[in-house]
PDB file of C-alpha atoms and ligand atoms in Angstrom:
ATOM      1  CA  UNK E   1      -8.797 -18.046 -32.101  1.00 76.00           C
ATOM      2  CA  UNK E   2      -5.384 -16.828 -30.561  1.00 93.00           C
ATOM      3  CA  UNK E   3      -5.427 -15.086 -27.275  1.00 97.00           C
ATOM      4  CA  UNK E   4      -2.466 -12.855 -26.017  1.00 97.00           C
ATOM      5  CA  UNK E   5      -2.018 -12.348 -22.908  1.00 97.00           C
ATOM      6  CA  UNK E   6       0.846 -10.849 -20.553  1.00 98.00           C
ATOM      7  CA  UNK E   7       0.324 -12.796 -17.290  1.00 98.00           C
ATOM      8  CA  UNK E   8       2.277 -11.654 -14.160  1.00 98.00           C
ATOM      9  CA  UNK E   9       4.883 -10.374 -16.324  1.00 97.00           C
ATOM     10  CA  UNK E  10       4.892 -13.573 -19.169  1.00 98.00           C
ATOM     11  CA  UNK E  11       2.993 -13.266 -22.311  1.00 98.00           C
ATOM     12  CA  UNK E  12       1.104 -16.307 -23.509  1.00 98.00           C
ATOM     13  CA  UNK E  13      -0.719 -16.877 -26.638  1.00 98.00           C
ATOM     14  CA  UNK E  14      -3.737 -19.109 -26.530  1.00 97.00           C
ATOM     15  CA  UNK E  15      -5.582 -21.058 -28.599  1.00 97.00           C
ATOM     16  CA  UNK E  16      -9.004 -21.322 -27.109  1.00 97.00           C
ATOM     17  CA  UNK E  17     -12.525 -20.217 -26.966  1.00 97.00           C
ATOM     18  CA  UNK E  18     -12.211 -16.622 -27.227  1.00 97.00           C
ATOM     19  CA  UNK E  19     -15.530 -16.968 -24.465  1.00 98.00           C
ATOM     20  CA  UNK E  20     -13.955 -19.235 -22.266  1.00 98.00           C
ATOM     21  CA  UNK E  21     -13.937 -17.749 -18.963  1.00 98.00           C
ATOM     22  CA  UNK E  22     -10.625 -16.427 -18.175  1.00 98.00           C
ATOM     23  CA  UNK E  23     -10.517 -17.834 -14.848  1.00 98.00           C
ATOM     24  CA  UNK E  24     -10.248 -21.392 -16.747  1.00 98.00           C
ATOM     25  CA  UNK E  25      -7.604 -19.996 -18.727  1.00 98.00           C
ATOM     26  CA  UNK E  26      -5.860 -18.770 -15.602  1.00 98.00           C
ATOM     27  CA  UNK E  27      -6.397 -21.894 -13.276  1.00 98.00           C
ATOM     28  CA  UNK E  28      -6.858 -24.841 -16.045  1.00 98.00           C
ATOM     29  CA  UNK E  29      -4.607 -23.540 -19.099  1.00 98.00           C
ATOM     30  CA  UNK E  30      -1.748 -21.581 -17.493  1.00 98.00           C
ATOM     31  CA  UNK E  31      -1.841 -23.536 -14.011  1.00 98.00           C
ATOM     32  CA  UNK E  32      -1.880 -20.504 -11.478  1.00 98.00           C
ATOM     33  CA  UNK E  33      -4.182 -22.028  -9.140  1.00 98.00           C
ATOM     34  CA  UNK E  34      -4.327 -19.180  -6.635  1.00 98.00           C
ATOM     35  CA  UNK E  35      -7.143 -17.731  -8.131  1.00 98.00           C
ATOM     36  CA  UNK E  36     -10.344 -19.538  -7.028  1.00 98.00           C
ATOM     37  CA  UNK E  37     -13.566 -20.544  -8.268  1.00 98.00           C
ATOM     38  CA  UNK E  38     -16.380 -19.982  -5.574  1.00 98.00           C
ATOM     39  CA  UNK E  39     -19.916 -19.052  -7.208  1.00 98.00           C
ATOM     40  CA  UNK E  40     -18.983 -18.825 -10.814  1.00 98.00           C
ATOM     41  CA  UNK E  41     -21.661 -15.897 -11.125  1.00 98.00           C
ATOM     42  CA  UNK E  42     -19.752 -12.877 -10.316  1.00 98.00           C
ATOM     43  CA  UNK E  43     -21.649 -12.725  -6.534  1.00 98.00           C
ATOM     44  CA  UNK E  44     -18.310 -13.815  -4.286  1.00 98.00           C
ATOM     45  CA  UNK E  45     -15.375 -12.486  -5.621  1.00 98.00           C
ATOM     46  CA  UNK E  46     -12.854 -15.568  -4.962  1.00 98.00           C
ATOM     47  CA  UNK E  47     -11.942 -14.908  -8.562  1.00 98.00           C
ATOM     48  CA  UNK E  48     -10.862 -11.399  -8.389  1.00 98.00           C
ATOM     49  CA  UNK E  49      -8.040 -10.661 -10.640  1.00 98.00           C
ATOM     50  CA  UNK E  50      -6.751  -7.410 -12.437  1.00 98.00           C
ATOM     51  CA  UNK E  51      -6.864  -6.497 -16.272  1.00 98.00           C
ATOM     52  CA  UNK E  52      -4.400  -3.614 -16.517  1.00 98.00           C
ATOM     53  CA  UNK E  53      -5.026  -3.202 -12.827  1.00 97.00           C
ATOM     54  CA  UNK E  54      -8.480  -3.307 -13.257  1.00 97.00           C
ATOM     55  CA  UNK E  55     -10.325  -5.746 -10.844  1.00 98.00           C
ATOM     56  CA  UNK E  56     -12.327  -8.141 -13.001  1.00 98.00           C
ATOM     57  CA  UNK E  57     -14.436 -11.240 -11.912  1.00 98.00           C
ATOM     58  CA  UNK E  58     -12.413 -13.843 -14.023  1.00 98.00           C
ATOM     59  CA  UNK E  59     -15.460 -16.187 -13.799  1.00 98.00           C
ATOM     60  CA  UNK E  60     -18.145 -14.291 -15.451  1.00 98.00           C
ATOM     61  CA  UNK E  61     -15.074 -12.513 -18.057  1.00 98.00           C
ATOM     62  CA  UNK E  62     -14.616 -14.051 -21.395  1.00 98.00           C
ATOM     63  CA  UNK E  63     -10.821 -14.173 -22.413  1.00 98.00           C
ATOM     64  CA  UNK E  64     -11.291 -12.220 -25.458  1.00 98.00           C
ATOM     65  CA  UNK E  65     -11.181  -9.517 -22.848  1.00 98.00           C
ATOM     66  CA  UNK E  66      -7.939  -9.750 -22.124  1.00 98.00           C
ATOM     67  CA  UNK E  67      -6.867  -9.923 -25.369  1.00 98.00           C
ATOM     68  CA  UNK E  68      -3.674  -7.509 -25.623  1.00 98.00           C
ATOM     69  CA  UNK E  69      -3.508  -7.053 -21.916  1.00 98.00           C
ATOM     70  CA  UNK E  70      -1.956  -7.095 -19.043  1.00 98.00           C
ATOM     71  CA  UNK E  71      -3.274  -9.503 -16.521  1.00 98.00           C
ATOM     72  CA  UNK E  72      -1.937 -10.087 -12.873  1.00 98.00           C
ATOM     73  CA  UNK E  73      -2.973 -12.779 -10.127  1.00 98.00           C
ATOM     74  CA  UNK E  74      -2.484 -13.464  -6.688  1.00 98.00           C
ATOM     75  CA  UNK E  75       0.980 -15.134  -8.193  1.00 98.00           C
ATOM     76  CA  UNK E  76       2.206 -11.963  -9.997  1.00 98.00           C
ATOM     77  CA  UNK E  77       1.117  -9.500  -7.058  1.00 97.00           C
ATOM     78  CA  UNK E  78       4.734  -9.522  -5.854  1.00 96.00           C
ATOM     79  CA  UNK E  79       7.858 -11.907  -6.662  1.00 90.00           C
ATOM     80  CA  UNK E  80       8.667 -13.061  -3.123  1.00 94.00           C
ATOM     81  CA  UNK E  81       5.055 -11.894  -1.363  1.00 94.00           C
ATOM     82  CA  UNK E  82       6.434  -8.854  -0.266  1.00 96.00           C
ATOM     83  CA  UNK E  83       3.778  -6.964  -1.346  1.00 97.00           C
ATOM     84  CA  UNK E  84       2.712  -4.793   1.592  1.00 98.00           C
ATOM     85  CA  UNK E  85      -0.549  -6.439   1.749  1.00 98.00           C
ATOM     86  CA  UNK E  86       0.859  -9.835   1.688  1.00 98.00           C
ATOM     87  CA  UNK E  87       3.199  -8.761   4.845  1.00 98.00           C
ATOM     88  CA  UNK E  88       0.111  -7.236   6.671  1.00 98.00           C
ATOM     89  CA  UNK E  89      -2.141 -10.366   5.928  1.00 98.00           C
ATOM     90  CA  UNK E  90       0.365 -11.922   7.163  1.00 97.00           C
ATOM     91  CA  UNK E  91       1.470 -10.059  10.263  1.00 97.00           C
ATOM     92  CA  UNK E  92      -2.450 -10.245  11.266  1.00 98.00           C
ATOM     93  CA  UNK E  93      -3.222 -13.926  10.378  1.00 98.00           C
ATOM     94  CA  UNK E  94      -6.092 -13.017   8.051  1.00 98.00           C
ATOM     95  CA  UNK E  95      -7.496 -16.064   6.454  1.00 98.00           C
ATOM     96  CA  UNK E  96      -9.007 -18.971   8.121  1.00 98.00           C
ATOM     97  CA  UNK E  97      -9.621 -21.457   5.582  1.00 98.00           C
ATOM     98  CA  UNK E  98      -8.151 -18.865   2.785  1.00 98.00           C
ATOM     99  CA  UNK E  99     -10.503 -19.906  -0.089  1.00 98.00           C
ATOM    100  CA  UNK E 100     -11.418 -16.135  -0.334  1.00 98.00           C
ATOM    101  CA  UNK E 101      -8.231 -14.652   0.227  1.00 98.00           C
ATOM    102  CA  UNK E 102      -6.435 -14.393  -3.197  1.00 98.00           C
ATOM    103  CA  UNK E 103      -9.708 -12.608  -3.877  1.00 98.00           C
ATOM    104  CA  UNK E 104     -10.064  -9.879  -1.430  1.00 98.00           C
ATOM    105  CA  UNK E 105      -5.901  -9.696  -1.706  1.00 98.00           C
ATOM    106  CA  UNK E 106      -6.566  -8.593  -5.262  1.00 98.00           C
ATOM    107  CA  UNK E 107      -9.520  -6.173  -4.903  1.00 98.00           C
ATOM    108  CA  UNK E 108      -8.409  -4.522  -1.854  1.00 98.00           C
ATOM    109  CA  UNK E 109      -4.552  -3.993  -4.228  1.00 98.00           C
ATOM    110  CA  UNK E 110      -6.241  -2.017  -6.545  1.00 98.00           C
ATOM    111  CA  UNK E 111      -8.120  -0.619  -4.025  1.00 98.00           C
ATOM    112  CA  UNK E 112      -4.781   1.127  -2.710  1.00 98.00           C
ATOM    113  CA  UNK E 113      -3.485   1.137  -6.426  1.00 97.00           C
ATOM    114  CA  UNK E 114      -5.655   3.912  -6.883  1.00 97.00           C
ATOM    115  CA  UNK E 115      -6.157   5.476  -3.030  1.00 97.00           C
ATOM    116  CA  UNK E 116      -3.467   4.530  -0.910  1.00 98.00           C
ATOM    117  CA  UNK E 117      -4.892   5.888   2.130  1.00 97.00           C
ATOM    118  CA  UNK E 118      -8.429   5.181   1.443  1.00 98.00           C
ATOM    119  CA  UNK E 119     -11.382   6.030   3.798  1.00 96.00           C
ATOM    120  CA  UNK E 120     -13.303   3.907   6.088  1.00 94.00           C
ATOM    121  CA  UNK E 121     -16.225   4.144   3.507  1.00 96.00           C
ATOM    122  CA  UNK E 122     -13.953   3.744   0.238  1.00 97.00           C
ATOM    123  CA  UNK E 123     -12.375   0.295   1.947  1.00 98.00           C
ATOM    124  CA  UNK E 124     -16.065  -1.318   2.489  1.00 96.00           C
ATOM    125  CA  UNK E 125     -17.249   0.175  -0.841  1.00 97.00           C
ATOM    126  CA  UNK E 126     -14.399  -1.776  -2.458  1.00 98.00           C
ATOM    127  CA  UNK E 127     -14.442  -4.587  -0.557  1.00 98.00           C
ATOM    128  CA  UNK E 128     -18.571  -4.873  -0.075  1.00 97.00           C
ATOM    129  CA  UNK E 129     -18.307  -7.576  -3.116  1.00 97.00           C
ATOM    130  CA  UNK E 130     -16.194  -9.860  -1.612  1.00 98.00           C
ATOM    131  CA  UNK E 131     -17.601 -12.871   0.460  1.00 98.00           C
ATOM    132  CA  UNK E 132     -15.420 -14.496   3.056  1.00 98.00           C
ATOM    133  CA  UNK E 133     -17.636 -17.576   4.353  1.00 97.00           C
ATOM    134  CA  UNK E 134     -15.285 -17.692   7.586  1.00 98.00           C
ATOM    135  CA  UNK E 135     -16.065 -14.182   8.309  1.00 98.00           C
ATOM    136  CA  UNK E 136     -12.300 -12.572   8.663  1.00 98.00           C
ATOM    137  CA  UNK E 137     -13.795  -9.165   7.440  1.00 98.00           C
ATOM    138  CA  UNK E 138     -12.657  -7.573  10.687  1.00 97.00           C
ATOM    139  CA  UNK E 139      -8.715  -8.417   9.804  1.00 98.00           C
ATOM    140  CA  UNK E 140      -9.351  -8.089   6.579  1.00 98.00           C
ATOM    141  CA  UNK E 141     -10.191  -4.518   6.931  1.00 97.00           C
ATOM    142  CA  UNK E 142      -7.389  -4.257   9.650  1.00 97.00           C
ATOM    143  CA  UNK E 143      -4.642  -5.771   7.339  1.00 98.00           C
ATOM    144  CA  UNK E 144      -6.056  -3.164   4.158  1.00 98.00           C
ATOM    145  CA  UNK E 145      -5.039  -0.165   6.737  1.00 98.00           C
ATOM    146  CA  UNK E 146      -2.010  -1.572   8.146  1.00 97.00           C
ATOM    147  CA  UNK E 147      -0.854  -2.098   4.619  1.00 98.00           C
ATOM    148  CA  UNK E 148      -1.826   1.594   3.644  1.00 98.00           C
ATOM    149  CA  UNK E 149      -0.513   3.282   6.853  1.00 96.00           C
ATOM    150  CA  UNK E 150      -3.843   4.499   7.882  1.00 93.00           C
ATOM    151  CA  UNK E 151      -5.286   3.493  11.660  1.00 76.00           C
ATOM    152  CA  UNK E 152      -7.639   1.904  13.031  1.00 66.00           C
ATOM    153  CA  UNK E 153     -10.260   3.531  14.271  1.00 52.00           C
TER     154      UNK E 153
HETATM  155  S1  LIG I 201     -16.257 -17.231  -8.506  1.00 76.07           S
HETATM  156 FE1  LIG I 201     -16.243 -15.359  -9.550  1.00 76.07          FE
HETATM  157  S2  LIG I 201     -17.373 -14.038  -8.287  1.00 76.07           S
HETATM  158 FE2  LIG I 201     -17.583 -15.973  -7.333  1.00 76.07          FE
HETATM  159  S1  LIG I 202     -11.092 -17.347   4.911  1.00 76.07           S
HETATM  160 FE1  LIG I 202     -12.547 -18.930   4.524  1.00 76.07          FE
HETATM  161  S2  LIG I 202     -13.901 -18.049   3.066  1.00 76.07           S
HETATM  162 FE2  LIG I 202     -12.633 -16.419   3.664  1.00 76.07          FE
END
């Protein structure tokens, strides 16, 4: 079966197993290997990507649904990483060993897609899902309201 898919701006069609998960499709078929795979269950969210700027767990989501849609990685999140959460991840030094990153990047973008000065509560509600094994969830948090233009507390 044929899959369409606009990626980061590009549209693809693929022939492949409309239940493959989309992550392979991503990582293994279209080569953006910024996405990660950490638990393959949907428990860690190293795989968060967007579906018409929804976050989705590209591990546990078949490509079929994507079919149509727009889909957007940790490569298509800006052209030159000037996105303002790139510059504040940055600016802090967020990741450690960064296998989480492109993850909680991604969540926490349409996090502020939708809120762009979110709460204290609406940041960890959004972000609760994603596991950083290093434990930068203090910058993490930091860089989310540096990027939004809300303090810290
Ligand atoms: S790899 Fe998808 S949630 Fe962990
Ligand atoms: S920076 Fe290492 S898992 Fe998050």
């Amino acid at each position: 079966m044929s899959i369409r898919l606009r990626v980061n701006g590009t549209e693809h069609t693929l022939d492949v197993d409309p239940e493959m998960p989309l992550l392979w499709a991503v990582r293994d078929v279209l080569g953006l290997t910024g996405t990660k795979y950490g638990c393959g269950q949907a428990l860690c969210g190293a795989c968060s990507i967007h579906i018409d700027g929804e976050v989705v767990r590209a591990c546990v989501t078949p490509v079929r649904r994507a079919d149509g849609k727009a889909v957007t990685t940790i490569e298509g999140l800006s052209a030159d990483g000037s996105h303002p959460l790139q510059k504040a991840w940055l600016e802090l030094s967020v990741p450690q060993c960064g296998f989480c990153q492109a993850g909680q990047i991604m969540t926490a973008a349409a996090l502020l897609a939708k809120r762009p000065k979110p709460t204290e509560q609406e940041i960890d509600e959004s972000m609760g899902g994603n596991i950083c094994r290093c434990g930068t969830y203090i910058r993490i948090r930091a860089a989310i309201k540096k990027a939004a233009g809300v303090s810290e507390e």
